[in-house]
Protein backbone atom coordinates (compact mmCIF):
# COMPACT_ATOMS: atom_id res chain seq x y z
CA UNK A 1 0.00 0.00 0.00
CA UNK A 2 1.50 3.39 -0.98
CA UNK A 3 2.21 5.90 1.76
CA UNK A 4 -0.36 8.59 2.45
CA UNK A 5 0.70 12.07 1.41
CA UNK A 6 -0.18 14.24 4.39
CA UNK A 7 0.07 17.36 2.21
CA UNK A 8 -2.21 16.13 -0.52
CA UNK A 9 -5.56 17.83 -0.98
CA UNK A 10 -8.31 15.73 0.64
CA UNK A 11 -10.94 14.96 -1.95
CA UNK A 12 -14.50 13.80 -1.41
CA UNK A 13 -13.39 10.17 -1.05
CA UNK A 14 -11.33 10.88 2.11
CA UNK A 15 -12.64 9.01 5.16
CA UNK A 16 -12.48 10.82 8.51
CA UNK A 17 -11.90 8.20 11.20
CA UNK A 18 -12.25 10.41 14.25
CA UNK A 19 -14.83 8.97 16.63
CA UNK A 20 -16.77 10.67 19.39
CA UNK A 21 -16.12 9.72 23.03
CA UNK A 22 -19.65 8.29 23.17
CA UNK A 23 -18.96 5.96 20.23
CA UNK A 24 -15.66 4.79 21.70
CA UNK A 25 -17.39 4.07 25.01
CA UNK A 26 -20.13 2.13 23.25
CA UNK A 27 -17.82 -0.22 21.35
CA UNK A 28 -15.52 -0.65 24.36
CA UNK A 29 -18.33 -2.11 26.44
CA UNK A 30 -20.13 -4.10 23.76
CA UNK A 31 -18.66 -7.26 25.27
CA UNK A 32 -17.14 -6.36 28.64
CA UNK A 33 -14.65 -8.82 30.05
CA UNK A 34 -14.21 -9.49 33.75
CA UNK A 35 -10.69 -8.77 34.99
CA UNK A 36 -8.60 -11.54 36.45
CA UNK A 37 -8.16 -11.03 40.20
CA UNK A 38 -6.14 -12.87 42.82
CA UNK A 39 -7.94 -11.09 45.68
CA UNK A 40 -10.18 -13.09 48.03
CA UNK A 41 -13.76 -13.31 46.80
CA UNK A 42 -15.42 -11.21 49.48
CA UNK A 43 -18.34 -10.15 47.26
CA UNK A 44 -19.54 -13.49 45.87
CA UNK A 45 -18.24 -13.24 42.33
CA UNK A 46 -19.49 -9.75 41.47
CA UNK A 47 -17.63 -9.79 38.15
CA UNK A 48 -19.79 -12.69 37.01
CA UNK A 49 -23.19 -11.36 38.02
CA UNK A 50 -23.95 -10.50 34.42
CA UNK A 51 -26.62 -8.20 32.95
CA UNK A 52 -30.10 -7.79 34.35
CA UNK A 53 -33.25 -6.21 32.96
CA UNK A 54 -34.26 -2.96 34.64
CA UNK A 55 -37.03 -0.45 33.93
CA UNK A 56 -34.34 1.70 32.27
CA UNK A 57 -32.92 -1.07 30.07
CA UNK A 58 -30.34 -3.85 30.25
CA UNK A 59 -27.94 -3.02 33.07
CA UNK A 60 -24.64 -4.56 34.17
CA UNK A 61 -21.94 -3.83 36.71
CA UNK A 62 -18.58 -4.15 34.95
CA UNK A 63 -15.49 -4.08 37.22
CA UNK A 64 -13.15 -1.24 36.34
CA UNK A 65 -9.95 -1.78 34.39
CA UNK A 66 -7.67 1.22 34.78
CA UNK A 67 -6.10 0.94 31.33
CA UNK A 68 -9.55 1.01 29.73
CA UNK A 69 -11.62 3.17 32.06
CA UNK A 70 -9.41 5.80 33.67
CA UNK A 71 -10.07 8.59 31.18
CA UNK A 72 -13.84 8.19 31.55
CA UNK A 73 -13.83 7.97 35.35
CA UNK A 74 -11.50 10.95 35.66
CA UNK A 75 -13.71 13.01 33.37
CA UNK A 76 -16.71 12.29 35.56
CA UNK A 77 -14.77 13.05 38.73
CA UNK A 78 -13.91 16.49 37.34
CA UNK A 79 -17.55 17.46 36.95
CA UNK A 80 -18.03 20.15 39.64
CA UNK A 81 -21.28 18.56 40.88
CA UNK A 82 -19.44 15.25 41.39
CA UNK A 83 -16.22 16.75 42.73
CA UNK A 84 -18.13 18.55 45.50
CA UNK A 85 -18.81 15.19 47.16
CA UNK A 86 -16.13 12.81 45.83
CA UNK A 87 -13.16 15.17 46.13
CA UNK A 88 -11.25 13.61 43.22
CA UNK A 89 -11.07 16.51 40.78
CA UNK A 90 -7.69 17.15 39.22
CA UNK A 91 -5.28 15.10 37.09
CA UNK A 92 -6.08 11.54 36.06
CA UNK A 93 -3.62 10.34 38.69
CA UNK A 94 -6.06 11.33 41.46
CA UNK A 95 -8.70 8.97 40.11
CA UNK A 96 -6.07 6.34 39.30
CA UNK A 97 -4.82 6.30 42.89
CA UNK A 98 -8.38 6.00 44.18
CA UNK A 99 -9.09 3.06 41.88
CA UNK A 100 -5.78 1.28 42.55
CA UNK A 101 -6.35 1.40 46.31
CA UNK A 102 -9.38 -0.81 45.74
CA UNK A 103 -8.05 -2.94 42.88
CA UNK A 104 -4.82 -3.71 44.74
CA UNK A 105 -6.62 -4.37 48.03
CA UNK A 106 -8.09 -7.53 49.49
CA UNK A 107 -11.31 -7.49 47.48
CA UNK A 108 -13.53 -5.83 50.06
CA UNK A 109 -14.38 -3.02 47.61
CA UNK A 110 -14.90 -3.39 43.86
CA UNK A 111 -15.08 -0.28 41.64
CA UNK A 112 -17.43 -0.78 38.69
CA UNK A 113 -18.91 0.99 35.75
CA UNK A 114 -22.65 0.83 35.38
CA UNK A 115 -23.31 -0.11 31.76
CA UNK A 116 -26.83 0.62 30.52
CA UNK A 117 -27.84 -0.81 27.14
CA UNK A 118 -24.16 -1.23 26.30
CA UNK A 119 -23.06 2.28 27.28
CA UNK A 120 -21.12 3.08 30.49
CA UNK A 121 -23.05 5.85 32.26
CA UNK A 122 -22.35 5.57 35.99
CA UNK A 123 -19.63 4.68 38.47
CA UNK A 124 -20.26 2.36 41.43
CA UNK A 125 -18.35 1.01 44.40
CA UNK A 126 -19.73 -2.16 45.92
CA UNK A 127 -18.04 -2.85 49.22
CA UNK A 128 -18.19 -4.93 52.38
CA UNK A 129 -19.50 -2.36 54.83
CA UNK A 130 -18.84 -4.70 57.75
CA UNK A 131 -15.13 -4.71 56.83
CA UNK A 132 -14.98 -0.99 56.06
CA UNK A 133 -14.05 1.83 58.49
CA UNK A 134 -17.75 2.74 58.31
CA UNK A 135 -18.43 -0.24 60.60
CA UNK A 136 -16.91 1.71 63.49
CA UNK A 137 -19.73 4.25 63.28
CA UNK A 138 -22.88 2.11 63.09
CA UNK A 139 -24.03 -1.30 64.40
CA UNK A 140 -22.72 -3.32 61.47
CA UNK A 141 -23.82 -6.88 60.82
CA UNK A 142 -21.78 -9.59 59.08
CA UNK A 143 -21.90 -9.29 55.29
CA UNK A 144 -23.53 -5.84 55.23
CA UNK A 145 -22.85 -4.60 51.69
CA UNK A 146 -22.40 -0.92 50.88
CA UNK A 147 -22.95 1.12 47.73
CA UNK A 148 -21.42 4.33 46.41
CA UNK A 149 -22.77 5.81 43.19
CA UNK A 150 -22.36 8.68 40.76
CA UNK A 151 -24.23 9.29 37.52
CA UNK A 152 -21.76 10.35 34.84
CA UNK A 153 -23.64 12.56 32.41
CA UNK A 154 -25.60 15.64 33.40
CA UNK A 155 -28.38 14.61 30.99
CA UNK A 156 -28.90 11.39 32.99
CA UNK A 157 -29.42 13.22 36.28
CA UNK A 158 -32.60 14.59 37.79
CA UNK A 159 -35.00 12.26 35.98
CA UNK A 160 -35.24 9.32 38.37
CA UNK A 161 -32.58 7.16 36.73
CA UNK A 162 -30.47 7.06 39.90
CA UNK A 163 -33.42 5.78 41.91
CA UNK A 164 -34.16 3.08 39.34
CA UNK A 165 -30.57 1.87 39.20
CA UNK A 166 -30.08 1.97 42.97
CA UNK A 167 -33.02 -0.40 43.36
CA UNK A 168 -31.66 -2.56 40.56
CA UNK A 169 -28.18 -2.81 42.10
CA UNK A 170 -29.51 -3.37 45.62
CA UNK A 171 -31.59 -6.25 44.23
CA UNK A 172 -28.50 -7.60 42.46
CA UNK A 173 -26.62 -7.62 45.75
CA UNK A 174 -29.44 -9.38 47.59
CA UNK A 175 -29.94 -11.89 44.78
CA UNK A 176 -26.25 -12.82 44.47
CA UNK A 177 -25.16 -12.50 48.11
CA UNK A 178 -27.44 -14.80 50.12
CA UNK A 179 -25.41 -14.13 53.27
CA UNK A 180 -26.13 -10.39 53.02
CA UNK A 181 -29.20 -9.27 54.93
CA UNK A 182 -28.83 -5.54 54.34
CA UNK A 183 -27.56 -3.13 51.72
CA UNK A 184 -26.27 0.09 53.27
CA UNK A 185 -25.17 3.52 52.10
CA UNK A 186 -23.88 6.74 53.66
CA UNK A 187 -24.49 9.68 51.32
CA UNK A 188 -23.40 13.11 52.45
CA UNK A 189 -26.35 14.83 54.14
CA UNK A 190 -25.77 17.89 51.96
CA UNK A 191 -26.37 15.80 48.84
CA UNK A 192 -30.14 15.90 49.08
CA UNK A 193 -30.81 14.54 45.56
CA UNK A 194 -28.73 11.47 46.42
CA UNK A 195 -30.50 10.95 49.74
CA UNK A 196 -33.86 11.25 47.96
CA UNK A 197 -32.76 8.69 45.35
CA UNK A 198 -31.92 6.15 48.06
CA UNK A 199 -35.27 6.74 49.75
CA UNK A 200 -37.06 6.21 46.44
CA UNK A 201 -35.13 2.97 45.92
CA UNK A 202 -36.48 1.38 49.10
CA UNK A 203 -33.77 2.40 51.58
CA UNK A 204 -34.70 3.59 55.08
CA UNK A 205 -33.09 6.58 56.71
CA UNK A 206 -31.96 5.12 60.03
CA UNK A 207 -30.04 8.09 61.39
CA UNK A 208 -27.28 10.61 60.90
CA UNK A 209 -23.65 9.69 61.50
CA UNK A 210 -20.60 11.89 61.98
CA UNK A 211 -17.68 10.48 60.00
CA UNK A 212 -14.21 12.06 60.25
CA UNK A 213 -14.74 14.19 57.14
CA UNK A 214 -18.51 14.62 56.80
CA UNK A 215 -21.93 14.08 58.30
CA UNK A 216 -23.85 11.37 56.48
CA UNK A 217 -27.30 9.84 56.24
CA UNK A 218 -27.19 6.16 57.16
CA UNK A 219 -29.45 4.42 54.64
CA UNK A 220 -30.39 0.74 54.87
CA UNK A 221 -32.35 -1.55 52.58
CA UNK A 222 -33.35 -4.71 54.42
CA UNK A 223 -33.73 -8.04 52.69
CA UNK A 224 -36.86 -8.73 54.72
CA UNK A 225 -38.46 -5.50 53.51
CA UNK A 226 -37.39 -5.59 49.84
CA UNK A 227 -40.90 -6.52 48.67
CA UNK A 228 -42.52 -3.87 50.87
CA UNK A 229 -40.40 -0.75 50.30
Coordinates of C-alpha atoms in Angstrom, one line a residue:
X1 CA 0.0 0.0 0.0
X2 CA 1.5 3.4 -1.0
X3 CA 2.2 5.9 1.8
X4 CA -0.4 8.6 2.4
X5 CA 0.7 12.1 1.4
X6 CA -0.2 14.2 4.4
X7 CA 0.1 17.4 2.2
X8 CA -2.2 16.1 -0.5
X9 CA -5.6 17.8 -1.0
X10 CA -8.3 15.7 0.6
X11 CA -10.9 15.0 -1.9
X12 CA -14.5 13.8 -1.4
X13 CA -13.4 10.2 -1.0
X14 CA -11.3 10.9 2.1
X15 CA -12.6 9.0 5.2
X16 CA -12.5 10.8 8.5
X17 CA -11.9 8.2 11.2
X18 CA -12.2 10.4 14.2
X19 CA -14.8 9.0 16.6
X20 CA -16.8 10.7 19.4
X21 CA -16.1 9.7 23.0
X22 CA -19.7 8.3 23.2
X23 CA -19.0 6.0 20.2
X24 CA -15.7 4.8 21.7
X25 CA -17.4 4.1 25.0
X26 CA -20.1 2.1 23.3
X27 CA -17.8 -0.2 21.3
X28 CA -15.5 -0.6 24.4
X29 CA -18.3 -2.1 26.4
X30 CA -20.1 -4.1 23.8
X31 CA -18.7 -7.3 25.3
X32 CA -17.1 -6.4 28.6
X33 CA -14.7 -8.8 30.0
X34 CA -14.2 -9.5 33.8
X35 CA -10.7 -8.8 35.0
X36 CA -8.6 -11.5 36.5
X37 CA -8.2 -11.0 40.2
X38 CA -6.1 -12.9 42.8
X39 CA -7.9 -11.1 45.7
X40 CA -10.2 -13.1 48.0
X41 CA -13.8 -13.3 46.8
X42 CA -15.4 -11.2 49.5
X43 CA -18.3 -10.1 47.3
X44 CA -19.5 -13.5 45.9
X45 CA -18.2 -13.2 42.3
X46 CA -19.5 -9.8 41.5
X47 CA -17.6 -9.8 38.1
X48 CA -19.8 -12.7 37.0
X49 CA -23.2 -11.4 38.0
X50 CA -24.0 -10.5 34.4
X51 CA -26.6 -8.2 33.0
X52 CA -30.1 -7.8 34.4
X53 CA -33.3 -6.2 33.0
X54 CA -34.3 -3.0 34.6
X55 CA -37.0 -0.4 33.9
X56 CA -34.3 1.7 32.3
X57 CA -32.9 -1.1 30.1
X58 CA -30.3 -3.9 30.3
X59 CA -27.9 -3.0 33.1
X60 CA -24.6 -4.6 34.2
X61 CA -21.9 -3.8 36.7
X62 CA -18.6 -4.2 35.0
X63 CA -15.5 -4.1 37.2
X64 CA -13.2 -1.2 36.3
X65 CA -10.0 -1.8 34.4
X66 CA -7.7 1.2 34.8
X67 CA -6.1 0.9 31.3
X68 CA -9.5 1.0 29.7
X69 CA -11.6 3.2 32.1
X70 CA -9.4 5.8 33.7
X71 CA -10.1 8.6 31.2
X72 CA -13.8 8.2 31.5
X73 CA -13.8 8.0 35.3
X74 CA -11.5 11.0 35.7
X75 CA -13.7 13.0 33.4
X76 CA -16.7 12.3 35.6
X77 CA -14.8 13.1 38.7
X78 CA -13.9 16.5 37.3
X79 CA -17.6 17.5 36.9
X80 CA -18.0 20.1 39.6
X81 CA -21.3 18.6 40.9
X82 CA -19.4 15.3 41.4
X83 CA -16.2 16.8 42.7
X84 CA -18.1 18.5 45.5
X85 CA -18.8 15.2 47.2
X86 CA -16.1 12.8 45.8
X87 CA -13.2 15.2 46.1
X88 CA -11.2 13.6 43.2
X89 CA -11.1 16.5 40.8
X90 CA -7.7 17.1 39.2
X91 CA -5.3 15.1 37.1
X92 CA -6.1 11.5 36.1
X93 CA -3.6 10.3 38.7
X94 CA -6.1 11.3 41.5
X95 CA -8.7 9.0 40.1
X96 CA -6.1 6.3 39.3
X97 CA -4.8 6.3 42.9
X98 CA -8.4 6.0 44.2
X99 CA -9.1 3.1 41.9
X100 CA -5.8 1.3 42.6
X101 CA -6.3 1.4 46.3
X102 CA -9.4 -0.8 45.7
X103 CA -8.0 -2.9 42.9
X104 CA -4.8 -3.7 44.7
X105 CA -6.6 -4.4 48.0
X106 CA -8.1 -7.5 49.5
X107 CA -11.3 -7.5 47.5
X108 CA -13.5 -5.8 50.1
X109 CA -14.4 -3.0 47.6
X110 CA -14.9 -3.4 43.9
X111 CA -15.1 -0.3 41.6
X112 CA -17.4 -0.8 38.7
X113 CA -18.9 1.0 35.7
X114 CA -22.7 0.8 35.4
X115 CA -23.3 -0.1 31.8
X116 CA -26.8 0.6 30.5
X117 CA -27.8 -0.8 27.1
X118 CA -24.2 -1.2 26.3
X119 CA -23.1 2.3 27.3
X120 CA -21.1 3.1 30.5
X121 CA -23.0 5.9 32.3
X122 CA -22.3 5.6 36.0
X123 CA -19.6 4.7 38.5
X124 CA -20.3 2.4 41.4
X125 CA -18.4 1.0 44.4
X126 CA -19.7 -2.2 45.9
X127 CA -18.0 -2.9 49.2
X128 CA -18.2 -4.9 52.4
X129 CA -19.5 -2.4 54.8
X130 CA -18.8 -4.7 57.7
X131 CA -15.1 -4.7 56.8
X132 CA -15.0 -1.0 56.1
X133 CA -14.0 1.8 58.5
X134 CA -17.8 2.7 58.3
X135 CA -18.4 -0.2 60.6
X136 CA -16.9 1.7 63.5
X137 CA -19.7 4.3 63.3
X138 CA -22.9 2.1 63.1
X139 CA -24.0 -1.3 64.4
X140 CA -22.7 -3.3 61.5
X141 CA -23.8 -6.9 60.8
X142 CA -21.8 -9.6 59.1
X143 CA -21.9 -9.3 55.3
X144 CA -23.5 -5.8 55.2
X145 CA -22.9 -4.6 51.7
X146 CA -22.4 -0.9 50.9
X147 CA -23.0 1.1 47.7
X148 CA -21.4 4.3 46.4
X149 CA -22.8 5.8 43.2
X150 CA -22.4 8.7 40.8
X151 CA -24.2 9.3 37.5
X152 CA -21.8 10.4 34.8
X153 CA -23.6 12.6 32.4
X154 CA -25.6 15.6 33.4
X155 CA -28.4 14.6 31.0
X156 CA -28.9 11.4 33.0
X157 CA -29.4 13.2 36.3
X158 CA -32.6 14.6 37.8
X159 CA -35.0 12.3 36.0
X160 CA -35.2 9.3 38.4
X161 CA -32.6 7.2 36.7
X162 CA -30.5 7.1 39.9
X163 CA -33.4 5.8 41.9
X164 CA -34.2 3.1 39.3
X165 CA -30.6 1.9 39.2
X166 CA -30.1 2.0 43.0
X167 CA -33.0 -0.4 43.4
X168 CA -31.7 -2.6 40.6
X169 CA -28.2 -2.8 42.1
X170 CA -29.5 -3.4 45.6
X171 CA -31.6 -6.2 44.2
X172 CA -28.5 -7.6 42.5
X173 CA -26.6 -7.6 45.7
X174 CA -29.4 -9.4 47.6
X175 CA -29.9 -11.9 44.8
X176 CA -26.2 -12.8 44.5
X177 CA -25.2 -12.5 48.1
X178 CA -27.4 -14.8 50.1
X179 CA -25.4 -14.1 53.3
X180 CA -26.1 -10.4 53.0
X181 CA -29.2 -9.3 54.9
X182 CA -28.8 -5.5 54.3
X183 CA -27.6 -3.1 51.7
X184 CA -26.3 0.1 53.3
X185 CA -25.2 3.5 52.1
X186 CA -23.9 6.7 53.7
X187 CA -24.5 9.7 51.3
X188 CA -23.4 13.1 52.5
X189 CA -26.3 14.8 54.1
X190 CA -25.8 17.9 52.0
X191 CA -26.4 15.8 48.8
X192 CA -30.1 15.9 49.1
X193 CA -30.8 14.5 45.6
X194 CA -28.7 11.5 46.4
X195 CA -30.5 10.9 49.7
X196 CA -33.9 11.3 48.0
X197 CA -32.8 8.7 45.4
X198 CA -31.9 6.1 48.1
X199 CA -35.3 6.7 49.8
X200 CA -37.1 6.2 46.4
X201 CA -35.1 3.0 45.9
X202 CA -36.5 1.4 49.1
X203 CA -33.8 2.4 51.6
X204 CA -34.7 3.6 55.1
X205 CA -33.1 6.6 56.7
X206 CA -32.0 5.1 60.0
X207 CA -30.0 8.1 61.4
X208 CA -27.3 10.6 60.9
X209 CA -23.7 9.7 61.5
X210 CA -20.6 11.9 62.0
X211 CA -17.7 10.5 60.0
X212 CA -14.2 12.1 60.2
X213 CA -14.7 14.2 57.1
X214 CA -18.5 14.6 56.8
X215 CA -21.9 14.1 58.3
X216 CA -23.9 11.4 56.5
X217 CA -27.3 9.8 56.2
X218 CA -27.2 6.2 57.2
X219 CA -29.4 4.4 54.6
X220 CA -30.4 0.7 54.9
X221 CA -32.3 -1.5 52.6
X222 CA -33.3 -4.7 54.4
X223 CA -33.7 -8.0 52.7
X224 CA -36.9 -8.7 54.7
X225 CA -38.5 -5.5 53.5
X226 CA -37.4 -5.6 49.8
X227 CA -40.9 -6.5 48.7
X228 CA -42.5 -3.9 50.9
X229 CA -40.4 -0.7 50.3

